Short mmCIF file of C-alpha atoms in Angstrom, two decimals:
data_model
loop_
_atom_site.label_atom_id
_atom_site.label_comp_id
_atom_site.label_asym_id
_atom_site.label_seq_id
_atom_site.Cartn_x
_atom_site.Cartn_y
_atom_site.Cartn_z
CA UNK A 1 -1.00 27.51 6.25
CA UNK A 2 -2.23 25.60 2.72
CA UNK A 3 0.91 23.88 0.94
CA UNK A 4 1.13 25.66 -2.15
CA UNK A 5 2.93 25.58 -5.49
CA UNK A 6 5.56 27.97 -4.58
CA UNK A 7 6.07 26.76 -1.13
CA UNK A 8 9.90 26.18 -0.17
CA UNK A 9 10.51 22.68 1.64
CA UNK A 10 10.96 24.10 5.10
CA UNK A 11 7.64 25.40 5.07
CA UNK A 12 6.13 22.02 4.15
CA UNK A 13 3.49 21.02 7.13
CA UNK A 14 2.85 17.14 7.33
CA UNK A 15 -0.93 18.38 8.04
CA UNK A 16 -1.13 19.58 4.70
CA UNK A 17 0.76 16.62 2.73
CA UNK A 18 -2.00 14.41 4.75
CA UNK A 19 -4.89 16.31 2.91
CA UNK A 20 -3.51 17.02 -0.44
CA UNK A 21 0.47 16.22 -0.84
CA UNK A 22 0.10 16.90 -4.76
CA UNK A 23 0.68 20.12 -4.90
CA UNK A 24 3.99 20.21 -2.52
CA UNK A 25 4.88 17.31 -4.55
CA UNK A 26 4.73 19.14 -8.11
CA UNK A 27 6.82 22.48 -6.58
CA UNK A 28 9.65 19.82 -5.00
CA UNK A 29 10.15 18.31 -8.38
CA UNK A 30 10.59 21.73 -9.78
CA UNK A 31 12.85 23.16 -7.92
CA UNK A 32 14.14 20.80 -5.04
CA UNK A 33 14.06 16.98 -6.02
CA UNK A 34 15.67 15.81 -2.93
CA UNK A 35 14.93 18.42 -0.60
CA UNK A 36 15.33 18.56 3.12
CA UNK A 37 11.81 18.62 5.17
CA UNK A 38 12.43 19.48 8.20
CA UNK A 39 8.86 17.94 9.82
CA UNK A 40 9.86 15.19 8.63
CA UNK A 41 13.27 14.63 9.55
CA UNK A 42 14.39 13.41 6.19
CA UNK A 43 15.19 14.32 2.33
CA UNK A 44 11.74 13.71 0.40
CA UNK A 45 12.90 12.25 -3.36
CA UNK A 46 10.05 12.88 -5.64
CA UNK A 47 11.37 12.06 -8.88
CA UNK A 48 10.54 9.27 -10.99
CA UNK A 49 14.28 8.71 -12.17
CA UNK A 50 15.52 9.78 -8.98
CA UNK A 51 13.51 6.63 -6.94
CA UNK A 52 14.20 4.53 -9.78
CA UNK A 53 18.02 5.54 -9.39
CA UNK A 54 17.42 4.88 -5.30
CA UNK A 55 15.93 1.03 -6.06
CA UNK A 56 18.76 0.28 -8.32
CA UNK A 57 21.35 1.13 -5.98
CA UNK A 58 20.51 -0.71 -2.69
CA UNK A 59 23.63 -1.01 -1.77
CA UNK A 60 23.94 2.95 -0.73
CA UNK A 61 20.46 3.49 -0.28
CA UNK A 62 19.14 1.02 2.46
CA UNK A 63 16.42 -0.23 4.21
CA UNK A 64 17.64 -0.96 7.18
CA UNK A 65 16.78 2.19 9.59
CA UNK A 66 17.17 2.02 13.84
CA UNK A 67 15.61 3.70 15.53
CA UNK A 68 12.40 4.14 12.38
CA UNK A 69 8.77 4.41 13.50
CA UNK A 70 8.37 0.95 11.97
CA UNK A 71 11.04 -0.84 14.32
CA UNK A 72 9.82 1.44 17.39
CA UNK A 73 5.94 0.39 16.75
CA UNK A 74 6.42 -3.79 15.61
CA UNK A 75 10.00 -4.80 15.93
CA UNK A 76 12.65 -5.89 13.23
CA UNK A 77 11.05 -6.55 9.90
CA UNK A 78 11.94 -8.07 6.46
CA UNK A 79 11.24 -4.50 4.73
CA UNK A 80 13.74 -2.91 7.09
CA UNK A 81 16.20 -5.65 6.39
CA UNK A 82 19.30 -5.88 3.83
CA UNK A 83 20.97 -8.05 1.96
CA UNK A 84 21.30 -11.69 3.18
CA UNK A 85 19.03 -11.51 6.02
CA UNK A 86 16.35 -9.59 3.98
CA UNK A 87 16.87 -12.44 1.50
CA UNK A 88 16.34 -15.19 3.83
CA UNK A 89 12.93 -13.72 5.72
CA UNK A 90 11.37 -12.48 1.94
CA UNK A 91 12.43 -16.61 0.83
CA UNK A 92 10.50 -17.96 3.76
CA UNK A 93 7.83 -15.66 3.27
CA UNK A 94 7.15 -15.90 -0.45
CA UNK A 95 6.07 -19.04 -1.71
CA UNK A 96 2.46 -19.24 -1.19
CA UNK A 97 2.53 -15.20 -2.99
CA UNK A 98 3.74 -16.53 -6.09
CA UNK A 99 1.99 -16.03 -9.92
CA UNK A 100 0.97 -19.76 -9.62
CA UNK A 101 0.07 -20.15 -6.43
CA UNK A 102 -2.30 -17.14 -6.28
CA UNK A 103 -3.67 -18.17 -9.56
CA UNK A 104 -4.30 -21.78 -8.41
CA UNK A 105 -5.44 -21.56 -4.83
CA UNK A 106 -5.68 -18.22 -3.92
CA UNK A 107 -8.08 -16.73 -6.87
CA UNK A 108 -10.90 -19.28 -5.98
CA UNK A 109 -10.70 -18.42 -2.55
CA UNK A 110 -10.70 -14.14 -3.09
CA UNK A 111 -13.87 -14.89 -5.65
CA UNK A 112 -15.42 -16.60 -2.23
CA UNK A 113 -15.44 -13.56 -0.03
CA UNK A 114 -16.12 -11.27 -2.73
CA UNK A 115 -19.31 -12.72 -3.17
CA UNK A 116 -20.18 -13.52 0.08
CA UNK A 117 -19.60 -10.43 1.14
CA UNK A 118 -21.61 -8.63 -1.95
CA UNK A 119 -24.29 -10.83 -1.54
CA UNK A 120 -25.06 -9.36 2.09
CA UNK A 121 -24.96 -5.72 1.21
CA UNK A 122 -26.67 -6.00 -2.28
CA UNK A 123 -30.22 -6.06 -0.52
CA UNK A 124 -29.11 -2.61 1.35
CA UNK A 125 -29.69 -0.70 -1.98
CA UNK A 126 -26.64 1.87 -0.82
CA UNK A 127 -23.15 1.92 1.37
CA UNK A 128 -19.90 2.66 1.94
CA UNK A 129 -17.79 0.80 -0.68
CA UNK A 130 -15.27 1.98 1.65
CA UNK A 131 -16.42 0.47 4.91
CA UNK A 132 -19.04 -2.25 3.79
CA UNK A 133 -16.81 -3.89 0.91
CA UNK A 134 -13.19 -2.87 -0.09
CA UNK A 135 -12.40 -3.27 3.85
CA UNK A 136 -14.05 -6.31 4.77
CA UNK A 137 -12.48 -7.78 1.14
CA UNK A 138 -9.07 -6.81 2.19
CA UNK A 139 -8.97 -8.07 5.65
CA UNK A 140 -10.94 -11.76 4.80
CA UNK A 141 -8.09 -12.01 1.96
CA UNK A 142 -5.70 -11.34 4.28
CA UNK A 143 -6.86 -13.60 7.28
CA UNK A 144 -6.78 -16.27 5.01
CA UNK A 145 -3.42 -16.11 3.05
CA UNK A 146 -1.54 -15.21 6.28
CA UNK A 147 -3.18 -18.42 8.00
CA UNK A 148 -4.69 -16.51 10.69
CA UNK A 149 -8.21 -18.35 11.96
CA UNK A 150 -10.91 -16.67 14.50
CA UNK A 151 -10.42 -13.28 13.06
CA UNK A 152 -12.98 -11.35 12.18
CA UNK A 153 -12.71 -8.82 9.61
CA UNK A 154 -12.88 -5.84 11.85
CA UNK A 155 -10.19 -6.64 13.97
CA UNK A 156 -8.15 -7.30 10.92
CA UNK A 157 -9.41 -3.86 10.09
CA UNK A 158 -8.58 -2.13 13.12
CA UNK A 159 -5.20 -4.07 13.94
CA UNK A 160 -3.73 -3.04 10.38
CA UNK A 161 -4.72 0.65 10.38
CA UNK A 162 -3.28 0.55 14.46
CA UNK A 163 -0.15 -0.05 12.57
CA UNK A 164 -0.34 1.91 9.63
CA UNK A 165 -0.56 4.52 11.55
CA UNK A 166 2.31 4.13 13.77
CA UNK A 167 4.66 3.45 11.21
CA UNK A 168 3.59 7.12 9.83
CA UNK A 169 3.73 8.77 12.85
CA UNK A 170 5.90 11.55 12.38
CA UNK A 171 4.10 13.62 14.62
CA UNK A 172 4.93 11.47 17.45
CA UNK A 173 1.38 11.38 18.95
CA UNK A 174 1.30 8.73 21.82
CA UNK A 175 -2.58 7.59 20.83
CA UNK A 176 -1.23 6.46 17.87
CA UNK A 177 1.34 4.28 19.79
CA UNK A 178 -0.69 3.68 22.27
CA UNK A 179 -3.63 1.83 19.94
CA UNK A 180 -0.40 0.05 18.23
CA UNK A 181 0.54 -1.51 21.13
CA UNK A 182 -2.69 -2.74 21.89
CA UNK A 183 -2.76 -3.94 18.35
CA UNK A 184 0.11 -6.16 18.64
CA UNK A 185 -0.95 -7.15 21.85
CA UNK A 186 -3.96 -8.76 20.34
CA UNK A 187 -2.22 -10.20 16.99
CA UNK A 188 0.24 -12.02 19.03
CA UNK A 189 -2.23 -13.43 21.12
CA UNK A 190 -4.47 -14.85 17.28
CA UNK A 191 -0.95 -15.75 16.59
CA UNK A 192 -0.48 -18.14 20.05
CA UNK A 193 -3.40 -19.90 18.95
CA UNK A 194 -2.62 -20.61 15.11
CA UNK A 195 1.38 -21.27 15.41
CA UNK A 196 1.24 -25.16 17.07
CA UNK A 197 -1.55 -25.52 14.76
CA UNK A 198 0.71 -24.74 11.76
CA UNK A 199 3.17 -26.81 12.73
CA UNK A 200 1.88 -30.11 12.81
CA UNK A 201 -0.40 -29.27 9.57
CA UNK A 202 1.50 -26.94 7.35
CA UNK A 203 -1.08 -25.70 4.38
CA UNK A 204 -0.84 -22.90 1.97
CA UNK A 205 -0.59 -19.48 4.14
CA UNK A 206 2.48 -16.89 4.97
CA UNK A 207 2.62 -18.32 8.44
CA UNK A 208 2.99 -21.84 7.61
CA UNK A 209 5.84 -21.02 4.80
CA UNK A 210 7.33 -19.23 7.64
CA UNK A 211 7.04 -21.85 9.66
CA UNK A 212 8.43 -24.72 7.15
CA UNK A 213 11.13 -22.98 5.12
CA UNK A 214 14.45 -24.51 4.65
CA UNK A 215 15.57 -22.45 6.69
CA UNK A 216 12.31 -21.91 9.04
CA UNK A 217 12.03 -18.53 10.84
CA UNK A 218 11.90 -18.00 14.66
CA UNK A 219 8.27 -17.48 16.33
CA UNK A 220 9.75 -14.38 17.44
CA UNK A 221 10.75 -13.39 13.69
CA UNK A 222 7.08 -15.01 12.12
CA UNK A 223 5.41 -12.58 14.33
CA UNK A 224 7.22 -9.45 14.00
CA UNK A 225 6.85 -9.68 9.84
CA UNK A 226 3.16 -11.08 10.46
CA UNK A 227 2.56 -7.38 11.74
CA UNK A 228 4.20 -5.49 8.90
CA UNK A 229 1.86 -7.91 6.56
CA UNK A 230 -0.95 -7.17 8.91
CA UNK A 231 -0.21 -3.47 7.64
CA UNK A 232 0.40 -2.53 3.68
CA UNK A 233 -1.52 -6.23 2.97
CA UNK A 234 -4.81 -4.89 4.53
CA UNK A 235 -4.21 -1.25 3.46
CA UNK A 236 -2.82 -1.41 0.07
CA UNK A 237 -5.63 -3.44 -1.54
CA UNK A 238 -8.11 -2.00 0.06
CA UNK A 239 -7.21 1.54 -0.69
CA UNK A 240 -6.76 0.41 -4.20
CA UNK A 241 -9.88 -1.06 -5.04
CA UNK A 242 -11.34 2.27 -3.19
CA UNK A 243 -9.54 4.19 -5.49
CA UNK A 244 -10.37 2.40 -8.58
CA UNK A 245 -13.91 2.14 -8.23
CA UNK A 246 -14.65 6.09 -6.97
CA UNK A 247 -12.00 6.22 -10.02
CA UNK A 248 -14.23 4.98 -12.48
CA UNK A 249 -17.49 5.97 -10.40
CA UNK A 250 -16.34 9.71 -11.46
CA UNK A 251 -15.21 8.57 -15.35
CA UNK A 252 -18.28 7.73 -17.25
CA UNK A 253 -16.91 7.12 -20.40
CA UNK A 254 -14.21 4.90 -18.91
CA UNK A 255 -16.47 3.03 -17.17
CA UNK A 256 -18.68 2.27 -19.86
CA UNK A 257 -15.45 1.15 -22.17
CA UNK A 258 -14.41 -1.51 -19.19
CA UNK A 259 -18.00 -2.88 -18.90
CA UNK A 260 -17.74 -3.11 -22.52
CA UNK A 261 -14.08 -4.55 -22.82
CA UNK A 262 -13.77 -6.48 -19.04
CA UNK A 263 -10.51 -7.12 -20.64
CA UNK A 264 -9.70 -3.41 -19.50
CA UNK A 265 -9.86 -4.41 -15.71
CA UNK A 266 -6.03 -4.74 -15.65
CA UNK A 267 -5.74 -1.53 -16.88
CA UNK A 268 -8.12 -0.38 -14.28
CA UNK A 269 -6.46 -1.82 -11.36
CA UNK A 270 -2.45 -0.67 -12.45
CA UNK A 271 -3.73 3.16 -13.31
CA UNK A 272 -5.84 3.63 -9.96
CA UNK A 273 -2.19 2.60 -8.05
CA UNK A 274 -0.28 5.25 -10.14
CA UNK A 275 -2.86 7.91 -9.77
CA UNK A 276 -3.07 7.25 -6.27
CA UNK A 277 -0.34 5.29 -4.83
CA UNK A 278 -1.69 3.10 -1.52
CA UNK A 279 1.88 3.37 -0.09
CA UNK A 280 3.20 6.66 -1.20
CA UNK A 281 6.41 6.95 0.94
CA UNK A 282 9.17 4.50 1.80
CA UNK A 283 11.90 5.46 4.14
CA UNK A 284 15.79 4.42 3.01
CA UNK A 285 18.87 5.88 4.67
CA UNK A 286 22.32 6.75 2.95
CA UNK A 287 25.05 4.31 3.30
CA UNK A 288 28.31 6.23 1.93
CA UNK A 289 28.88 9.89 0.36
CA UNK A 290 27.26 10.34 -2.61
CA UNK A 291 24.92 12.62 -4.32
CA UNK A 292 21.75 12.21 -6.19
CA UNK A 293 19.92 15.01 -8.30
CA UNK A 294 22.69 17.73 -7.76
CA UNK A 295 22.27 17.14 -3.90
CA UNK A 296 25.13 15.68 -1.72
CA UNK A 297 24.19 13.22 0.61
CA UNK A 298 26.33 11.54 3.73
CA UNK A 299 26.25 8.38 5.40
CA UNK A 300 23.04 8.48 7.97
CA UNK A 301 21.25 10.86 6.09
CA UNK A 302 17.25 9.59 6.13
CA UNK A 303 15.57 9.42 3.03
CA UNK A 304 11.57 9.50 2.08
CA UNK A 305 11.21 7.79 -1.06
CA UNK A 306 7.88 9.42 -2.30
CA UNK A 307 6.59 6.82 -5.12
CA UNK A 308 2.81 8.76 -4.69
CA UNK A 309 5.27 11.77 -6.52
CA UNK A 310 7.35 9.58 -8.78
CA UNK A 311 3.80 8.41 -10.22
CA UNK A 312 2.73 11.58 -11.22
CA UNK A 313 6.08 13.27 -12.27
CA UNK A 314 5.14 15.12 -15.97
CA UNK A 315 8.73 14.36 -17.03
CA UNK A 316 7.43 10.57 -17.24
CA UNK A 317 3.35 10.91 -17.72
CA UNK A 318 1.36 13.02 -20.06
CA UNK A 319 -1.65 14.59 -18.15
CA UNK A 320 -0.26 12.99 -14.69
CA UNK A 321 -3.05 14.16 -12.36
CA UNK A 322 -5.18 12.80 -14.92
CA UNK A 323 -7.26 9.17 -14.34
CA UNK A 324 -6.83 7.53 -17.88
CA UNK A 325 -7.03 4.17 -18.44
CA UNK A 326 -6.13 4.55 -22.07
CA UNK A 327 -2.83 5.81 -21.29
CA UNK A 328 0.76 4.52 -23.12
CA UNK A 329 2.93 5.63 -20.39
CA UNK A 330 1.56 2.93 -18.08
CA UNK A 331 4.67 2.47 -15.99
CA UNK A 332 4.84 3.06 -12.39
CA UNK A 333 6.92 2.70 -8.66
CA UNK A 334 3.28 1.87 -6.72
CA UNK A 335 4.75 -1.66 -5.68
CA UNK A 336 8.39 -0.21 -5.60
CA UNK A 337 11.02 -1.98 -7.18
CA UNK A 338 14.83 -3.59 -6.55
CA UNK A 339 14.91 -6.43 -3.82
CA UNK A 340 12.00 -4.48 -1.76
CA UNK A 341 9.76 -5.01 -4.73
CA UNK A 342 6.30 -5.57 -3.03
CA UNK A 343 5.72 -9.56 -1.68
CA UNK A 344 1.76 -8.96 -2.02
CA UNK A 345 1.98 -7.32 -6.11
CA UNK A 346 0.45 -10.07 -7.68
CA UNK A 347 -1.87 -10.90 -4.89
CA UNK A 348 -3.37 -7.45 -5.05
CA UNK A 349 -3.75 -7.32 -9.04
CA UNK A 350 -5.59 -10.66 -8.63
CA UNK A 351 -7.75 -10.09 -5.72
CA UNK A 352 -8.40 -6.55 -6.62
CA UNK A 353 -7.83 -6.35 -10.45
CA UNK A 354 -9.20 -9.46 -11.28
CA UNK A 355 -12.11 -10.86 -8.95
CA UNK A 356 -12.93 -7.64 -6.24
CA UNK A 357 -13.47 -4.53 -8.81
CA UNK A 358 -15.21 -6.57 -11.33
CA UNK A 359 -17.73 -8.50 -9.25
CA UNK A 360 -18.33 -5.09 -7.54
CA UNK A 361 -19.36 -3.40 -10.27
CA UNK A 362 -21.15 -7.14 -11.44
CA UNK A 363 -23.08 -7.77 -8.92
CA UNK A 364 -24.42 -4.24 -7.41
CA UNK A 365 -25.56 -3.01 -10.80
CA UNK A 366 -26.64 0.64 -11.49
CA UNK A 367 -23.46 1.44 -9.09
CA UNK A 368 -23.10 5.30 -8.22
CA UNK A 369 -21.78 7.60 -5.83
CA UNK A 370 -24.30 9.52 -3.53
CA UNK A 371 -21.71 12.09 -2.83
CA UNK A 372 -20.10 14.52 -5.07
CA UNK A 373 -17.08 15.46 -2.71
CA UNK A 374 -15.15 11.82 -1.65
CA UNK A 375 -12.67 13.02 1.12
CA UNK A 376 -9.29 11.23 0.75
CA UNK A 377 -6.23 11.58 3.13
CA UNK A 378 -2.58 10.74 3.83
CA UNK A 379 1.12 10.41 2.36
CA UNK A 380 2.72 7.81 3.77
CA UNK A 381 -0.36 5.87 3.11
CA UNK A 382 -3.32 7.50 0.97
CA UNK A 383 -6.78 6.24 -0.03
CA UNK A 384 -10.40 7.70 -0.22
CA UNK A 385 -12.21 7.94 3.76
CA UNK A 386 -15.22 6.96 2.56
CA UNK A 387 -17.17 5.89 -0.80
CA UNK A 388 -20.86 6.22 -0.18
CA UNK A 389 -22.92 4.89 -2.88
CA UNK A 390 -26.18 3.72 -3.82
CA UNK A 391 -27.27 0.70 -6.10
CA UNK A 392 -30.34 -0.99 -8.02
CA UNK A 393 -31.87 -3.54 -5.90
#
């Protein structure tokens, strides 16, 4: 059964919202903003206000959630953390993320592996932009700012969607925890090799912040949070620079006014995460009695705070399903906001906004898609399959 427009909440499939949640999406902010889903165990909050209303009130809506599929899959996290201990893992965690930091050392090394990795595939002629750049760009970023050495990029690859996966596996299917495990298995055993390291030579990664905080974190605790890095750090800017490219692969006239204006790159990178948000659903569960869009919620109740919906809700953007890089309504919830606010924000707008999408578009020149139908999936976390394209060599 196809999710349609008029489709009431109970008949909602997570099959569907995998392959195109939009539609669902427009029909709950209709008529049911916070509306019960049964396949997914939880209210589904789709309104821009509405999330904004959730992220300003952590105190009732909170993070914290035992038994969730991401405790179950990777163990206690800062993202499913509150209040002083969230504080304390997100301060040991943050330091080398920082605006300056990223600008000073980090934005040399992300123009590094862009190129390398564009110089090798530019003699091809055609690829997956999917596969054979935005991935391999992700997980080499990654590697590095987490402090991780050895790793190749496809491991990085395969460990983070092992636990992307899990941590959206409402469906319960025991593959999918199954490869996690393995996943984690083989993480903690990069991580046995890098943490003494760290120690007695602290540099500028996650780990060794971790590691050297004022208030250091446990191994125990710098692995666990490693993993849930390991996940939306891999995935989010990878999916975004996917998105932005088949974004302006399919918007000729946009294209040509960025390659004439590369000031328009920023504008590029912040649209393709509202149009389609990398992390599109955040779980949060109800602290005390209260009610939010006309519904009344109790203490337990699970919520799924759908940002990929709050970014295309008409009551905030004109022409929402649109692409438009021109556009005045340019906010969005694609990092999230309140204390949760995403760690990696400004390290994806500068690896991806400012050195991966326009070297890409640089350095293969005549860039085009050799497919007219580019296949995207997911809700929890969405982003095009594949992005096969050919170039000038």
């Amino acid at each position: 059964m196809a999710t349609s427009v008029s489709q009431p909440p109970e008949h909602i499939r997570l099959a569907e919202l995998w392959r195109d949640p939009y539609p669902a999406y427009r029909y709950l902010r209709e008529h049911d903003p916070v509306a019960w889903v049964p396949e997914a165990g939880r209210y589904l909050v789709t309104r821009f206000e509405d999330i904004m209303h959730v992220e300003r009130h952590p105190e009732t809506y909170l993070s914290s959630e035992n038994p969730s599929l991401m405790t179950r899959s990777i163990g206690e996290t800062l993202l499913r953390q509150d209040g002083a201990a969230h504080r304390r893992l997100r301060r040991a965690a943050e330091g080398p993320l920082r605006p300056r930091i990223v600008k000073e050392h980090w934005l040399p090394v992300f123009r590094r592996h862009a190129e390398d990795i564009l110089a090798t595939v530019a003699e091809r002629g055609e690829g997956d932009l999917f596969r054979d750049v935005a991935g391999p760009f992700a997980a080499r970023n990654l590697a590095a700012l987490l402090g991780l050495r050895g790793v190749g990029d496809t491991e990085m690859q395969e460990w983070s969607q092992a636990i992307i996966d899990a941590g959206g596996n409402y469906g319960e299917d025991p593959e999918i925890w199954a490869r996690c495990a393995r996943a984690v298995s083989d993480l903690d055993t990069a991580m046995d090799d890098v943490l003494p390291v760290l120690r007695r030579a602290p540099d500028h990664s996650v780990i060794s912040s971790m590691l050297h905080a004022d208030d250091p974190l446990t191994e125990d605790e710098i692995r666990t949070n490693v993993r849930v890095f390991l996940g939306g750090g891999l995935n989010e800017p990878r999916d975004s620079m996917a998105a932005a490219a088949y974004a302006l692969l399919t918007h000729d006239d946009q294209r040509r006014d960025v390659e004439a204006d590369p000031a328009l790159w920023k504008r590029v990178f912040e649209e393709a995460v509202r149009w389609v948000s990398p992390i599109g659903m955040y779980p949060r569960r109800v602290a005390e009695r209260t009610e939010l869009a006309g519904r009344v919620l109790e203490p337990g109740d699970k919520l799924g705070v759908v940002v990929a919906s709050g970014n295309r809700d008409e009551r905030i953007f004109a022409r929402p399903d649109a692409f438009d890089i021109h556009r005045t309504d340019t906010s969005h919830v694609a990092f999230g906001g309140g204390p949760h606010f995403c760690l990696g924000t400004w390290v994806s707008r500068a690896g991806v906004g400012q050195i991966g999408l326009p070297l890409l578009f640089r350095k293969l020149s005549g860039l085009r898609l050799t497919e007219t139908e580019i296949p995207f999936g997911g809700w929890v976390f969405r982003g095009p399959l594949r992005l096969p394209a050919a170039w000038d060599v």
